[in-house]
Each structure stands twice: as structure tokens, then as C-alpha cells.
Short mmCIF file of C-alpha atoms in Angstrom, two decimals:
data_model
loop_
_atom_site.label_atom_id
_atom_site.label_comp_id
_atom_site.label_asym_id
_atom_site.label_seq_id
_atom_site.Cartn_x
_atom_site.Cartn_y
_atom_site.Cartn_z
CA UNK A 1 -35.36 2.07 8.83
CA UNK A 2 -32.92 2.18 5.97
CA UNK A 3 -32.03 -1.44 5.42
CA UNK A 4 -27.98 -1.53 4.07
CA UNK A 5 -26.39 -4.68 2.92
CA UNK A 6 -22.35 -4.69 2.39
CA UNK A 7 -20.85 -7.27 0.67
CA UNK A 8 -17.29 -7.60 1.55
CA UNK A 9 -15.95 -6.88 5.21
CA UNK A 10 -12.59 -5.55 4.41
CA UNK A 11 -11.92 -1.57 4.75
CA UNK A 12 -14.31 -0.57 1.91
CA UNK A 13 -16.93 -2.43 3.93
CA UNK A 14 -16.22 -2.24 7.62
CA UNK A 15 -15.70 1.47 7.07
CA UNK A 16 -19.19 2.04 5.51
CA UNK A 17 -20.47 -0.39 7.99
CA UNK A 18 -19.76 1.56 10.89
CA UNK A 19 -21.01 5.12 9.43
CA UNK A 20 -24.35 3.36 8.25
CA UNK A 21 -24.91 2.25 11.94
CA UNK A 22 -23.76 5.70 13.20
CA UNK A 23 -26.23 7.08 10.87
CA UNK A 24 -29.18 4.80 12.06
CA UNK A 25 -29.58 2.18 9.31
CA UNK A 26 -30.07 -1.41 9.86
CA UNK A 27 -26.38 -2.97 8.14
CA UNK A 28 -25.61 -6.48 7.58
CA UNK A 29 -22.16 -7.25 6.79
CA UNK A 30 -21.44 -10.32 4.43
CA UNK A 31 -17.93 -11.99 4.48
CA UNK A 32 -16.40 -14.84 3.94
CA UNK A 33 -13.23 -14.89 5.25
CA UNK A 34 -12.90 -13.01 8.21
CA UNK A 35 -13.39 -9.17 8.78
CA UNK A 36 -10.93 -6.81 7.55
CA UNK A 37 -10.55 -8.88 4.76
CA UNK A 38 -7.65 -9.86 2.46
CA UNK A 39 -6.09 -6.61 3.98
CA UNK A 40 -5.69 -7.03 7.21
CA UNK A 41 -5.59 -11.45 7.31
CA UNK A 42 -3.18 -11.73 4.26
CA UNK A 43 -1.77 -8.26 2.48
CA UNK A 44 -1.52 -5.04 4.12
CA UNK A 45 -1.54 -5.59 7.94
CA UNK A 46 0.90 -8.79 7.41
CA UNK A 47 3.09 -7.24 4.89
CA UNK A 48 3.92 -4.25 7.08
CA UNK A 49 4.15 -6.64 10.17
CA UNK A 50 7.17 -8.68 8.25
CA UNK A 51 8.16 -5.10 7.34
CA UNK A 52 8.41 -3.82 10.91
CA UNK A 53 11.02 -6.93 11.85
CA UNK A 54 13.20 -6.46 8.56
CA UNK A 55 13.19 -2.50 9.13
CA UNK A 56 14.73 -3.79 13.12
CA UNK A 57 17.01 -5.70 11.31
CA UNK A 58 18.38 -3.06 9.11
CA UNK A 59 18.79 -1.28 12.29
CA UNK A 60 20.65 -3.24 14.33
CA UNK A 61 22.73 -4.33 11.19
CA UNK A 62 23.42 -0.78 10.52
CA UNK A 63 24.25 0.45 14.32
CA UNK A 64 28.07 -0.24 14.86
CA UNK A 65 28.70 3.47 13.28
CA UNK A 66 26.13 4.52 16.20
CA UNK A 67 28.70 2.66 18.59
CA UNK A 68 26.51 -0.84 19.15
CA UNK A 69 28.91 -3.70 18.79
CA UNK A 70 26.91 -6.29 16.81
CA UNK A 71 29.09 -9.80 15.97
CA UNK A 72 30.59 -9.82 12.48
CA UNK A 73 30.45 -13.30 10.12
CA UNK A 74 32.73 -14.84 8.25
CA UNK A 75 31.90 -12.60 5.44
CA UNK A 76 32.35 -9.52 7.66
CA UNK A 77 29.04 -8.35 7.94
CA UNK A 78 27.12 -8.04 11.11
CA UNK A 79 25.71 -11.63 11.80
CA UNK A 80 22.08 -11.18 12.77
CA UNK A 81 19.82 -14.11 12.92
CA UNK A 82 16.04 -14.08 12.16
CA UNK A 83 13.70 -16.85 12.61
CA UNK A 84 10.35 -16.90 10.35
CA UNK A 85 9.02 -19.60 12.74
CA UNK A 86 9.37 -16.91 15.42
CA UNK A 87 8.23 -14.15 13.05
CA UNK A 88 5.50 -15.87 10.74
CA UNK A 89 3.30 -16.96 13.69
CA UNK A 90 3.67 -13.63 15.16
CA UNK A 91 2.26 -11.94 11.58
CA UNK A 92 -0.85 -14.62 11.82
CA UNK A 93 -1.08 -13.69 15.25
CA UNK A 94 -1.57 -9.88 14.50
CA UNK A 95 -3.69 -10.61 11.77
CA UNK A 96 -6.02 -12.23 13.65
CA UNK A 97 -6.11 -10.17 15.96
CA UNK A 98 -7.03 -7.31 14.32
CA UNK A 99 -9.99 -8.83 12.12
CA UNK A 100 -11.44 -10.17 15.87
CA UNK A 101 -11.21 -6.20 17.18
CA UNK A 102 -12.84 -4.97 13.99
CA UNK A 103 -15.53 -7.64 14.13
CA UNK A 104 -16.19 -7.07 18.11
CA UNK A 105 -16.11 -3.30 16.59
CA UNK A 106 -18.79 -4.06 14.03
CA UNK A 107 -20.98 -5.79 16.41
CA UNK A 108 -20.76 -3.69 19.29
CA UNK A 109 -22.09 -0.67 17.17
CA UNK A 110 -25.04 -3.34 16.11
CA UNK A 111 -23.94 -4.29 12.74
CA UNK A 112 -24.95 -8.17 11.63
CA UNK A 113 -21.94 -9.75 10.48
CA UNK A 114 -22.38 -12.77 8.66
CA UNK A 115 -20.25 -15.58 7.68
CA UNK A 116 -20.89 -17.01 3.66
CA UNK A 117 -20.35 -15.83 0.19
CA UNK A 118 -22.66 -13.48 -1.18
CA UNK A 119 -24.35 -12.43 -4.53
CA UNK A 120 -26.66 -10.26 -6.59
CA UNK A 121 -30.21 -11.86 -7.11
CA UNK A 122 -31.28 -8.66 -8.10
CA UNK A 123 -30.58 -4.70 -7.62
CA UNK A 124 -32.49 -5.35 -3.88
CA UNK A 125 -31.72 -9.08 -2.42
CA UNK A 126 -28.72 -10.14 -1.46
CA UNK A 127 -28.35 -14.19 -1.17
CA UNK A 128 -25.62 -16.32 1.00
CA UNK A 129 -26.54 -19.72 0.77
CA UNK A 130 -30.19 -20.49 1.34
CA UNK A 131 -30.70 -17.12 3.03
CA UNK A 132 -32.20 -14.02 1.10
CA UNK A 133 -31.72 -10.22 2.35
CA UNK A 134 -33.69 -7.75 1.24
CA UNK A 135 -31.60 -4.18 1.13
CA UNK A 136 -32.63 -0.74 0.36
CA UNK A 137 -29.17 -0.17 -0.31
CA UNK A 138 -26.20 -2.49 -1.31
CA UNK A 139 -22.75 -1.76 -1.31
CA UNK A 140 -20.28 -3.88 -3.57
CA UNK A 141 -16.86 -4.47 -1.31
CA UNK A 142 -15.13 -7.38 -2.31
CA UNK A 143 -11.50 -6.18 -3.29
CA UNK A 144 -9.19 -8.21 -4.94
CA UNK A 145 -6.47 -11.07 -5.32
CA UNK A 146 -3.04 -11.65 -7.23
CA UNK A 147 -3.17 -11.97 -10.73
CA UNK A 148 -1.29 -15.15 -11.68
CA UNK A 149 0.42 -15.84 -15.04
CA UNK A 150 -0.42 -19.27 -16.57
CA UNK A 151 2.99 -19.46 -17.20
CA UNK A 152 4.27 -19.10 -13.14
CA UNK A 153 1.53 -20.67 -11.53
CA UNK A 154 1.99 -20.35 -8.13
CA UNK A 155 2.32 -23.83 -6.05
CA UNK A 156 2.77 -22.04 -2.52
CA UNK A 157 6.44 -23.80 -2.42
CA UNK A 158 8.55 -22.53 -4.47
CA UNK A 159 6.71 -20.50 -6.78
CA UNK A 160 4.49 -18.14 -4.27
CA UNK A 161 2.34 -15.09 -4.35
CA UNK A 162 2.75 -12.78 -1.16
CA UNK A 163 -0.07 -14.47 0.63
CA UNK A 164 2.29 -17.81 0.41
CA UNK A 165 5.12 -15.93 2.56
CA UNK A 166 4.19 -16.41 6.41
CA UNK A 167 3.47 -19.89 5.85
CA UNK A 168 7.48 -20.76 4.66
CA UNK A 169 9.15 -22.80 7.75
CA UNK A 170 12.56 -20.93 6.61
CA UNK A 171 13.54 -17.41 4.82
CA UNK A 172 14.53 -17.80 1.17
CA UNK A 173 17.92 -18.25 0.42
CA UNK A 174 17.52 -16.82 -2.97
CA UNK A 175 14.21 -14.95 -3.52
CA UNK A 176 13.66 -13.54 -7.11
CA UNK A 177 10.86 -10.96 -6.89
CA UNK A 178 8.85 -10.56 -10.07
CA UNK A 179 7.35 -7.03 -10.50
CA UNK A 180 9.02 -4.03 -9.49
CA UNK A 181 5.93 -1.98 -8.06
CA UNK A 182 4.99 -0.98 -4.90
CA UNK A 183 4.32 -4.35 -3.80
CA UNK A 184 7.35 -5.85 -5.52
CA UNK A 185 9.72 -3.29 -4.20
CA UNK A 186 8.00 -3.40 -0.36
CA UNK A 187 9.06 -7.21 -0.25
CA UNK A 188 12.26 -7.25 -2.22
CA UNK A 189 13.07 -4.42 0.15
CA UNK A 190 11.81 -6.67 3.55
CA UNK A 191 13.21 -9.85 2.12
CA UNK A 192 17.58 -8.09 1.58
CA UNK A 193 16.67 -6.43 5.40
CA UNK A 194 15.78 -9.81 6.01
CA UNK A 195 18.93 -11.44 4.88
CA UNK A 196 17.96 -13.28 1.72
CA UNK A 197 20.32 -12.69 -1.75
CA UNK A 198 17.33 -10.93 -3.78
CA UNK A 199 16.87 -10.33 -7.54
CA UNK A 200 14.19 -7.74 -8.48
CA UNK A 201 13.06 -8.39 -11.98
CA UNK A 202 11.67 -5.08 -13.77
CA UNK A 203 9.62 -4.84 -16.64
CA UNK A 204 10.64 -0.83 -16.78
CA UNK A 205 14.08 1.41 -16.76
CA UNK A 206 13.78 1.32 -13.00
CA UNK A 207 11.83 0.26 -10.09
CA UNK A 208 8.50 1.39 -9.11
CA UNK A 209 8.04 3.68 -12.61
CA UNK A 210 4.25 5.10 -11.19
CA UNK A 211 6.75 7.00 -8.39
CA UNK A 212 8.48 10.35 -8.37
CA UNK A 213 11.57 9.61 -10.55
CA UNK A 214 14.20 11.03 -7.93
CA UNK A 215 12.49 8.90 -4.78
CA UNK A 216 12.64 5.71 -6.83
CA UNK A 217 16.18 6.37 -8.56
CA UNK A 218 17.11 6.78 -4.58
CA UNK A 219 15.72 3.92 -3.30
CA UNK A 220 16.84 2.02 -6.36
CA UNK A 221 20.44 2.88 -5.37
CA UNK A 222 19.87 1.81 -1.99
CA UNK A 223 19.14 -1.21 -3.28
CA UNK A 224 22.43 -1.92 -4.88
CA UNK A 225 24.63 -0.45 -2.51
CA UNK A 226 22.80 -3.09 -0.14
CA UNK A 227 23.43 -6.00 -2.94
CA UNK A 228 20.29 -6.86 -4.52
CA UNK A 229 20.28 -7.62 -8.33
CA UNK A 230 18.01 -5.79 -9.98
CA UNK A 231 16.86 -6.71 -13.48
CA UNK A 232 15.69 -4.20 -15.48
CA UNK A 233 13.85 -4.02 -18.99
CA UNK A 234 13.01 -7.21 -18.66
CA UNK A 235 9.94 -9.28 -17.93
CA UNK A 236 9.56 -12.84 -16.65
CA UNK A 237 8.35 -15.29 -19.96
CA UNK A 238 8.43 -18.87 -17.07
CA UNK A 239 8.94 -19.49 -13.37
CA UNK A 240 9.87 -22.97 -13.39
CA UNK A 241 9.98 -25.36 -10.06
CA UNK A 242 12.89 -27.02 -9.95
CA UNK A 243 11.85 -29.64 -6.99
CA UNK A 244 15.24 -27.62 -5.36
CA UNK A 245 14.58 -23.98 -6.46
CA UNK A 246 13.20 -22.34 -9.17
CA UNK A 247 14.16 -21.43 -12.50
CA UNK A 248 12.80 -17.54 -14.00
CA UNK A 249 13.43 -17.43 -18.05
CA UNK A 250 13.35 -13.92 -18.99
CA UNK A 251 12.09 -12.00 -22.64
CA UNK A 252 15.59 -10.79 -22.68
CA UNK A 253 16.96 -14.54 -22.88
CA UNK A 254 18.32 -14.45 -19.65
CA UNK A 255 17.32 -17.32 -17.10
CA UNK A 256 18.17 -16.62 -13.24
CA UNK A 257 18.24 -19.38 -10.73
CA UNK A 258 16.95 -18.77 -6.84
CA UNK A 259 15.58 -21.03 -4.52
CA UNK A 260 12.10 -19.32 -4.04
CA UNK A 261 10.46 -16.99 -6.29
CA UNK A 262 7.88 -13.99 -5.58
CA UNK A 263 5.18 -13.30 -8.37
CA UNK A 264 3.61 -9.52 -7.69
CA UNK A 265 2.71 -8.72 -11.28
CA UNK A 266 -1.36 -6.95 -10.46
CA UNK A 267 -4.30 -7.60 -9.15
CA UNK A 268 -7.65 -8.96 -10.35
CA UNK A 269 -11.03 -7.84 -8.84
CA UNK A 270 -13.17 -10.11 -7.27
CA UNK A 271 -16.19 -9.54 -9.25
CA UNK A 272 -16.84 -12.77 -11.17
CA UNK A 273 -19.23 -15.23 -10.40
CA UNK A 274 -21.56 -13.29 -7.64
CA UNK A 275 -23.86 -11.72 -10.17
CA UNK A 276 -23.17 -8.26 -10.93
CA UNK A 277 -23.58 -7.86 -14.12
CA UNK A 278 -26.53 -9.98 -14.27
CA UNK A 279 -28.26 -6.92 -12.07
CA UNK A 280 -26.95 -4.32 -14.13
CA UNK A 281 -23.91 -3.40 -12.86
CA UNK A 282 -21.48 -2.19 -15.27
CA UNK A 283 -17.65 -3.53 -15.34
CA UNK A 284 -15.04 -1.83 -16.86
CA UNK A 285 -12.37 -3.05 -18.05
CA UNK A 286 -10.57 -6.08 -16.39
CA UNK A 287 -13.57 -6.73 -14.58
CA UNK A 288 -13.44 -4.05 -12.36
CA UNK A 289 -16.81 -2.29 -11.15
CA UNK A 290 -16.98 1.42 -13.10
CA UNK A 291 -18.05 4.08 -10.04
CA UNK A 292 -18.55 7.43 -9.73
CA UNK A 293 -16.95 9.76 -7.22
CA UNK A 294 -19.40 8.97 -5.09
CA UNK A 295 -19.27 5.39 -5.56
CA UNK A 296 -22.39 4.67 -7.36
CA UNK A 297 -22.52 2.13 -9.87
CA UNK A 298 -24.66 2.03 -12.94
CA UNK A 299 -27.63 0.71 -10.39
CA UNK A 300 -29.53 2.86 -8.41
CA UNK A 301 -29.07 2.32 -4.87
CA UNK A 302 -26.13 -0.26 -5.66
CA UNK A 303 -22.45 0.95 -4.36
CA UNK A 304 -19.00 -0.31 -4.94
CA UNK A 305 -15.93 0.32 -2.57
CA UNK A 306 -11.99 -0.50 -2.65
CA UNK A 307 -10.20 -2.66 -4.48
CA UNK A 308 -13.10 -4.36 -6.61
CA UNK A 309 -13.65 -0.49 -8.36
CA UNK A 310 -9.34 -0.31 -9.24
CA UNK A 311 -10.16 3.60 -8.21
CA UNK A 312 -7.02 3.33 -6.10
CA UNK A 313 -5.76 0.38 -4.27
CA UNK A 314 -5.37 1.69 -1.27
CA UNK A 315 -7.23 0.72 1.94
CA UNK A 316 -7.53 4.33 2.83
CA UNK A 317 -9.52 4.65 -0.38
CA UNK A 318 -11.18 1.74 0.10
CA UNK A 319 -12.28 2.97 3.23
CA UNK A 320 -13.37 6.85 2.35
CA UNK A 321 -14.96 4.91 -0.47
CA UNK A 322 -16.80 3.41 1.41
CA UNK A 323 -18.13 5.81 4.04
CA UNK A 324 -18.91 8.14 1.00
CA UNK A 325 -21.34 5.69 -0.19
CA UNK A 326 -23.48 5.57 2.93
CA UNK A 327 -23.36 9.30 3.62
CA UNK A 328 -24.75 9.77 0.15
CA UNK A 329 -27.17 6.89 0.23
CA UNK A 330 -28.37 8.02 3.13
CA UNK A 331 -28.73 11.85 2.95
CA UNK A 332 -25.89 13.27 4.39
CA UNK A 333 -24.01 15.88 2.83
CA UNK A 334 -20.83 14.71 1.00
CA UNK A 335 -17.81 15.94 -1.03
CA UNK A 336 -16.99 13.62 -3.69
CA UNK A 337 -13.61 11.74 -3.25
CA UNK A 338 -10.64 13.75 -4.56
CA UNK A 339 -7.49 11.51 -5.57
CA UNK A 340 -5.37 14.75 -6.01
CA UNK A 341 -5.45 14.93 -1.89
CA UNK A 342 -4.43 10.98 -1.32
CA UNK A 343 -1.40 10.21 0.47
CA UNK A 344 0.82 7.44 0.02
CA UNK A 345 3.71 5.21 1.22
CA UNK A 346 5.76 2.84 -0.15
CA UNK A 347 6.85 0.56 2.51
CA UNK A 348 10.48 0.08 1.80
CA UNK A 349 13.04 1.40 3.55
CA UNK A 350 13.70 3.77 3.52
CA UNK A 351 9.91 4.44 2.85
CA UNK A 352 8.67 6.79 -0.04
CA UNK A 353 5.01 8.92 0.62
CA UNK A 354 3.71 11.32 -1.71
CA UNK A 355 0.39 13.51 -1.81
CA UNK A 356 -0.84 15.74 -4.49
CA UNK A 357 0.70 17.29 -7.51
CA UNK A 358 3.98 15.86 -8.27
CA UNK A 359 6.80 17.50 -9.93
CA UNK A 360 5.98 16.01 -13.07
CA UNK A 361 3.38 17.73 -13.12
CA UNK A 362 5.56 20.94 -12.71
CA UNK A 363 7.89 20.10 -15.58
CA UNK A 364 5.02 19.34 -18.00
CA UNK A 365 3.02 22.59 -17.30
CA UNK A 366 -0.05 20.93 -15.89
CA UNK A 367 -0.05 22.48 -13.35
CA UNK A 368 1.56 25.97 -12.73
CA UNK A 369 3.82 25.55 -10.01
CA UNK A 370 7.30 25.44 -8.46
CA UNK A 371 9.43 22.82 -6.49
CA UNK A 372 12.36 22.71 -3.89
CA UNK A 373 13.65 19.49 -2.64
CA UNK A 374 16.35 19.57 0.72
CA UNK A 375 18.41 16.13 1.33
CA UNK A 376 17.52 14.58 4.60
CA UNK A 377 21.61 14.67 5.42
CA UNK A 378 21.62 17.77 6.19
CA UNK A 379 18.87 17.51 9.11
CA UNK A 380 20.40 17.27 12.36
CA UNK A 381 18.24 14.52 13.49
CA UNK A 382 19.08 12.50 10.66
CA UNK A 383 23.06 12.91 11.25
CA UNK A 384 21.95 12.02 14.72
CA UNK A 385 21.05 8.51 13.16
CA UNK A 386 23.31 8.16 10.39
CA UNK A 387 20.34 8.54 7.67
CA UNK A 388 22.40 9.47 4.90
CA UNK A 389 19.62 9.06 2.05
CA UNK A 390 16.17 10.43 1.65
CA UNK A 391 14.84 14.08 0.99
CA UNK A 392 11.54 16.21 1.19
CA UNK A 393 10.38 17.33 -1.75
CA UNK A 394 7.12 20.48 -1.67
CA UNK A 395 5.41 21.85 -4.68
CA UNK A 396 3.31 24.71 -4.21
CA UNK A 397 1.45 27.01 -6.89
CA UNK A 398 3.65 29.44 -8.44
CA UNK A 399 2.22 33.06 -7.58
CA UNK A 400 0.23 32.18 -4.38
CA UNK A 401 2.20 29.76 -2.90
CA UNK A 402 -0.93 27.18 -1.70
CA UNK A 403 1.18 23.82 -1.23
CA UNK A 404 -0.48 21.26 -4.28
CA UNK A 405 1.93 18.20 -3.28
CA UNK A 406 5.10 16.67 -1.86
CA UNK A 407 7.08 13.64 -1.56
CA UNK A 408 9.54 12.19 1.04
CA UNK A 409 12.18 9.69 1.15
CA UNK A 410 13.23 8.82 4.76
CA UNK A 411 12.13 7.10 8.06
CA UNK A 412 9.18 7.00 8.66
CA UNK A 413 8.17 9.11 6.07
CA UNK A 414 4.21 7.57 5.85
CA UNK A 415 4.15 9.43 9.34
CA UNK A 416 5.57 12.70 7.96
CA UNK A 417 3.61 12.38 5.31
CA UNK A 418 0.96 14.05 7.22
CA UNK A 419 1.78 17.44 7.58
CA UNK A 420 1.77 17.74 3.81
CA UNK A 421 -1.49 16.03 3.21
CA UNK A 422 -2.94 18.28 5.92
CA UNK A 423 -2.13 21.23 4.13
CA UNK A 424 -2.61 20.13 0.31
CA UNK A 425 -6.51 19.74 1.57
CA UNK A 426 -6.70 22.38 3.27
CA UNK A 427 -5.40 24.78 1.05
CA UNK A 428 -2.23 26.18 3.11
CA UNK A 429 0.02 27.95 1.84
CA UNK A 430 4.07 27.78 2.26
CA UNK A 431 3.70 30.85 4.36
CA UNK A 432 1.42 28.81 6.32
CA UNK A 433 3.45 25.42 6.78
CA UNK A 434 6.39 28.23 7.62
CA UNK A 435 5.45 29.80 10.67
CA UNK A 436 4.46 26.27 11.84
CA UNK A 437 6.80 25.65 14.75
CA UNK A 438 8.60 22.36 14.31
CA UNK A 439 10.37 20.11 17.06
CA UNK A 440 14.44 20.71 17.41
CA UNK A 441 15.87 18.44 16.23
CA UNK A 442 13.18 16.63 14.18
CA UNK A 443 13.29 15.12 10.69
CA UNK A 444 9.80 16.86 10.47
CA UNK A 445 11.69 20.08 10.50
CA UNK A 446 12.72 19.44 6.79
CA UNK A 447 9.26 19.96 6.13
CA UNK A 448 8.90 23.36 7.70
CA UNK A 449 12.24 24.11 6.24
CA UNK A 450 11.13 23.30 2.59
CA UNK A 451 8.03 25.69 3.42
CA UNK A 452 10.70 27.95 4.07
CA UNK A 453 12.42 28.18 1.00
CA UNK A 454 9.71 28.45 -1.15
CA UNK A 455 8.48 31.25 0.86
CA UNK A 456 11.68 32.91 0.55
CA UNK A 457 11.39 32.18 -3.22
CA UNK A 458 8.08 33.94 -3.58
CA UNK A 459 8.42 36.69 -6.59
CA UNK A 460 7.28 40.31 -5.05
#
């Protein structure tokens, strides 16, 4: 019996965990903080939990026009109160929760979990503690953590990275949010729903540069029209703690005063320290482990997974990572992983996903294709809810018409999503995606009629 070793039980790991066991191997899972990892017990599955209640509040905020009488403040805006002592707990709660169900998971299916940190003796023994394990296969899954600027230490206070936020007793009055990426923008956006005054500080022309230009110059709009500050071409030189606030001195001279500031400026892999390169296994640069698409590393029979590679910091990749590894280390037939068919969300709200080809891609003539984009204002099921911003965007190949990518700016648009990503790997075509009935009313609909238009577009 194949003897597999993962070292790291967050997505990456708990993924390739259970396909090794389905496959018949003998897994132990190392981890030292809980299953699920720093994804589900501090970033991803509590960021989107604080994300569900501000997205509730935005709602109820917003639903006078819909004919909801909600209680207006002094200032004249609807007076809704949230409580972080009610909604913190709650977060730690889910958390919790769901590394226990994906532990009972692991074991249930036979998998030894156990608790310690683990590291590289050599190419084929694991050690965590006192304890050696001897693996036929090893799979490197240890993600990451926020990168932290000697200047803006973080004291968990004042000065916090997002794994500080669910233990604050009370929201921030005034939150500055340093970075303007995904993560940046996800809790700037959560923290305004919320009902903090929030300044977004931005090293580029606008917020979240990496996405399609017209989704963030939307959501950057929505922003302001909502009040938040943003601070563009600018980067943060000091985060100060004031004992009452904090104090952020900018490259650009400015300095801006809050009473709580957010530091999401990267990531940094956690790769030191448990022996990797001592084995042989080659880091790229920043210390992240160099893979190939099928996640080997530069040692035979060694694997790497998630966030710890920097492939794609996504826990879906993470996790396909992962169960790619173990189908190819163990003799099953595999397709490489292919980053062109990843979808993506940006939890803000309104959210942003995006799969495939983007229209970038179009303009530059990487890729030979052609674009339509339809508002989301003119859906009926969006009037129906007074979404005013947001649009579907589909690319498809210029002569046959196979869809390559899209994006969408909406409600729930990491559920939409889906449709798209279904038919950028399988190959569909507009044509296809078409003569797909759609619900009436639906905001999926836009979809379908996107499909349309490009079909209609076709040349002859």
C-alpha cells in the first residue's frame, strides 16, 4: 500500500487527502492548527461570513425604494445597528465548525490526522516532533500568511491584519484599508456595508488593477457614491499607533488619521524553516515552492499544493492542486491544471467573477476574439430589485464562436459565474449557451442573452 504523507490540512491538503484514500493509499494528514487551515479558521470562510452580514446590511439599508420602512438618523440615512460581539462569535463559530466537519470527513474516509508541525528529513520521512513517517509520497500544503511591512507592524489593536478583525469588541469607526486588491477591496467593501467611514489606500490608478478594467472602474464608483475615500497612486511609507487611532503617512506626503487600520499588502508562503530546500526542493522566488502543472516539485515523489506554490491563491486551486497530485502519484489518468478555465469572485458587493480570456486579451490580439457586454439594468429581475449597477460581459472566438471567457458584475455573480465556466471548459459555443433555456425573470438570463448577441453577430 502506497504510503502518502500531506503536510498542511487546508484545501490543498484535505482535498488530496480524501482522493488518496478514495484511491486506496494509506494518508496521514499533518496540521497544526486545525483542518481546513488558515482558510477556513481565519481567511476565506470568515471573511465571506462577515461578508454575508454587511451584504444584509446593504440590503436592508437600501430597501425603502422596495417599500420597507427602515428608521432614518440624524444624518438621514437609514439607522441600522450591527453588533461585532453578536457577529464575531458567530464567524468563530462557523469556522469551527467547518474545520470539525472536514476533520470528521477526513477520518471517516480513514485518513490519520495528526496534530504538530511538520518537516522534511529527507525526500521520504516526514518528522513532527519525536515521531518519524516514512512516505512513498509527500505532498507540500502549507499555504500562506500576511506579509507585514516593518514599517506597520501589526499589534492586533489598532494596526491589524485581516486575521485581527473578529477578535475587535467594536466595528471601526475609521478603518483605513491598505492595499486595494482583492482582499483589500472585499473588506473595505464589508467594512462601508458595515457602517464604518473607510479610506482605501491604492498603490495603482484604481482599485483592484489585476481585474477587468470596466468591473473595477464600476465597483470603484460604487464605492464613492457610497462615501468611501479612496486614495489612489499612493502607497503607505508608516502606520503609526496613536494609543487613540492610528496615523498612515503616505509616499505622496499625505498623512490620514482613522481609528483602526487594515494592512492587506501580499502574502508570504509558509515554506521557511521545515526543510525544503534542504531535501531538494526548489523555491522560486519569494520563497514560494516552483511546481509543475501537475504539481511536482524538483523531487521525485515530493508534491506541493495551494498557496505555498503562489500558482493561484485560490482555494479552488489549492484544492484541484491538490487532488492532481495524488491522481498522478498514484497512476490515475490526469489533465494537467489549466488556469485559462479558473473562475473567480471578488467578494464585494456588488461581487465581480471572471473565467477565461478577458477582453484584454481581445484588444491586444492575443487572442482572436470578440466581446459584448449588456448592463444588468436592463434585466427585469434586476429592476425587480433596484440593482442599478453591474453587467455580463462574454468573449467568444471570432469565426467559431466557442465562448473563451466572461466577467460579471452583480449579485451574486460567484454563483452565475458558473454557467460561463461550464462552457469555457467545455468548449461551447454562443450558439450553445443560446438555445440554453433560462429562468423568466432571472439575472442568469443576461447570460443567455449575451450568448445571444454574439450569435446574432456571427459573420456568414
Amino acid at each position: 500500500m502506497t504510503k502518502v504523507v500531506i503536510i498542511g490540512g487546508g484545501p490543498g491538503g484535505y482535498e488530496a487527502a480524501l482522493v488518496a484514500a478514495q484511491l486506496g493509499a494509506d494518508v496521514t494528514v499533518v496540521e497544526r492548527d486545525g483542518i481546513g487551515g488558515a482558510c477556513v479558521l481565519t481567511d476565506c470562510v470568515p471573511s465571506k461570513s462577515l461578508i454575508a452580514t454587511s451584504t444584509r446590511t446593504t440590503y436592508v439599508r437600501e430597501s425603502e425604494v422596495l417599500g420597507i420602512n427602515v428608521p432614518s438618523g440624524p444624518d438621514g440615512k437609514s439607522e441600522v445597528e450591527v453588533d461585532p460581539n453578536t457577529f464575531n462569535p458567530r464567524i468563530k463559530r462557523l469556522a469551527l465548525a467547518q474545520s470539525e466537519d472536514t476533520r470528521a470527513r477526513l477520518v471517516k474516509e480513514g485518513v490519520e490526522v495528526v496534530v504538530g508541525e511538520a518537516r522534511l528529513v529527507d525526500p521520504h520521512i516526514v518528522a513532527v516532533g519525536e515521531r518519524r513517517i516514512r512516505a512513498d509520497v509527500i505532498l507540500i500544503a502549507t499555504g500562506a500568511h500576511p506579509r507585514e511591512l516593518p514599517t506597520a507592524e501589526p499589534d492586533g489593536e489598532r494596526v491589524l491584519t485581516w486575521r485581527h478583525l473578529y477578535d475587535l469588541d467594536e466595528l471601526p469607526e475609521k478603518l483605513i484599508v491598505v492595499g486595494s486588491g482583492v482582499t483589500g477591496a472585499e473588506f473595505a467593501s464589508a467594512y462601508q456595508s458595515l457602517g464604518s467611514d473607510v479610506s482605501l489606500v491604492s498603490s495603482r490608478d484604481h482599485v483592484m488593477p489585476t481585474q477587468d478594467a470596466d468591473a473595477a472602474q464600476a465597483l470603484e464608483e460604487v464605492f464613492t457614491r457610497r462615501g468611501m475615500n479612496i486614495l489612489n497612486r499612493t502607497r503607505a511609507e508608516s502606520v503609526t499607533n496613536t494609543g487613540t487611532g492610528v496615523r498612515v503617512t503616505l509616499s505622496d506626503g499625505r498623512v490620514v488619521e482613522g481609528t483602526h487600520c487594515l494592512m492587506t499588502v501580499g502574502m508570504i508562503p509558509n515554506t521557511e524553516g521545515i526543510g525544503l530546500e534542504e531535501a531538494g526542493v526548489r523555491l522560486g522566488q519569494g520563497g514560494f515552492v516552483e511546481v509543475d502543472r501537475v504539481s511536482r516539485t524538483t523531487v521525485p515523489g515530493v508534491y506541493a499544493a495551494g498557496d505555498c506554490t503562489g500558482v493561484n491563491m485560490l482555494a479552488s486551486v489549492a484544492a484541484m492542486q491538490g487532488r492532481i497530485a495524488m491522481w498522478h502519484a498514484l497512476g490515475e489518468a490526469v489533465a494537467p491544471l489549466k488556469l485559462s478555465t479558473v473562475a473567480s469572485t471578488v467578494f464585494t458587493h456588488p461581487e465581480i467573477a471572471a473565467v477565461g480570456a478577458s477582453e484584454d486579451d481581445v484588444r491586444s490580439g492575443r487572442i482572436d476574439g470578440r466581446s459584448v457586454t449588456l448592463p444588468l439594468n436592463t434585466n427585469p429581475r434586476a429592476k425587480m430589485n433596484e440593482v442599478n449597477e453591474g453587467f455580463v460581459k462574454l468573449i467568444c472566438r471570432q469565426h467559431t464562436g466557442i465562448v473563451l471567457g466572461g466577467v460579471i458584475v452583480g449579485p451574486r455573480a460567484s454563483e452565475l459565474i458558473l454557467a460561463v465556466s461550464v462552457a469555457v471548459q467545455q468548449n461551447l459555443t454562443v450558439d450553445d449557451l443560446a438555445h440554453t433555456f433560462a429562468v423568466y425573470p432571472s439575472l442568469s438570463g443576461s447570460v443567455t442573452e449575451a450568448a445571444r448577441s454574439l450569435m446574432l453577430a456571427s459573420p456568414e
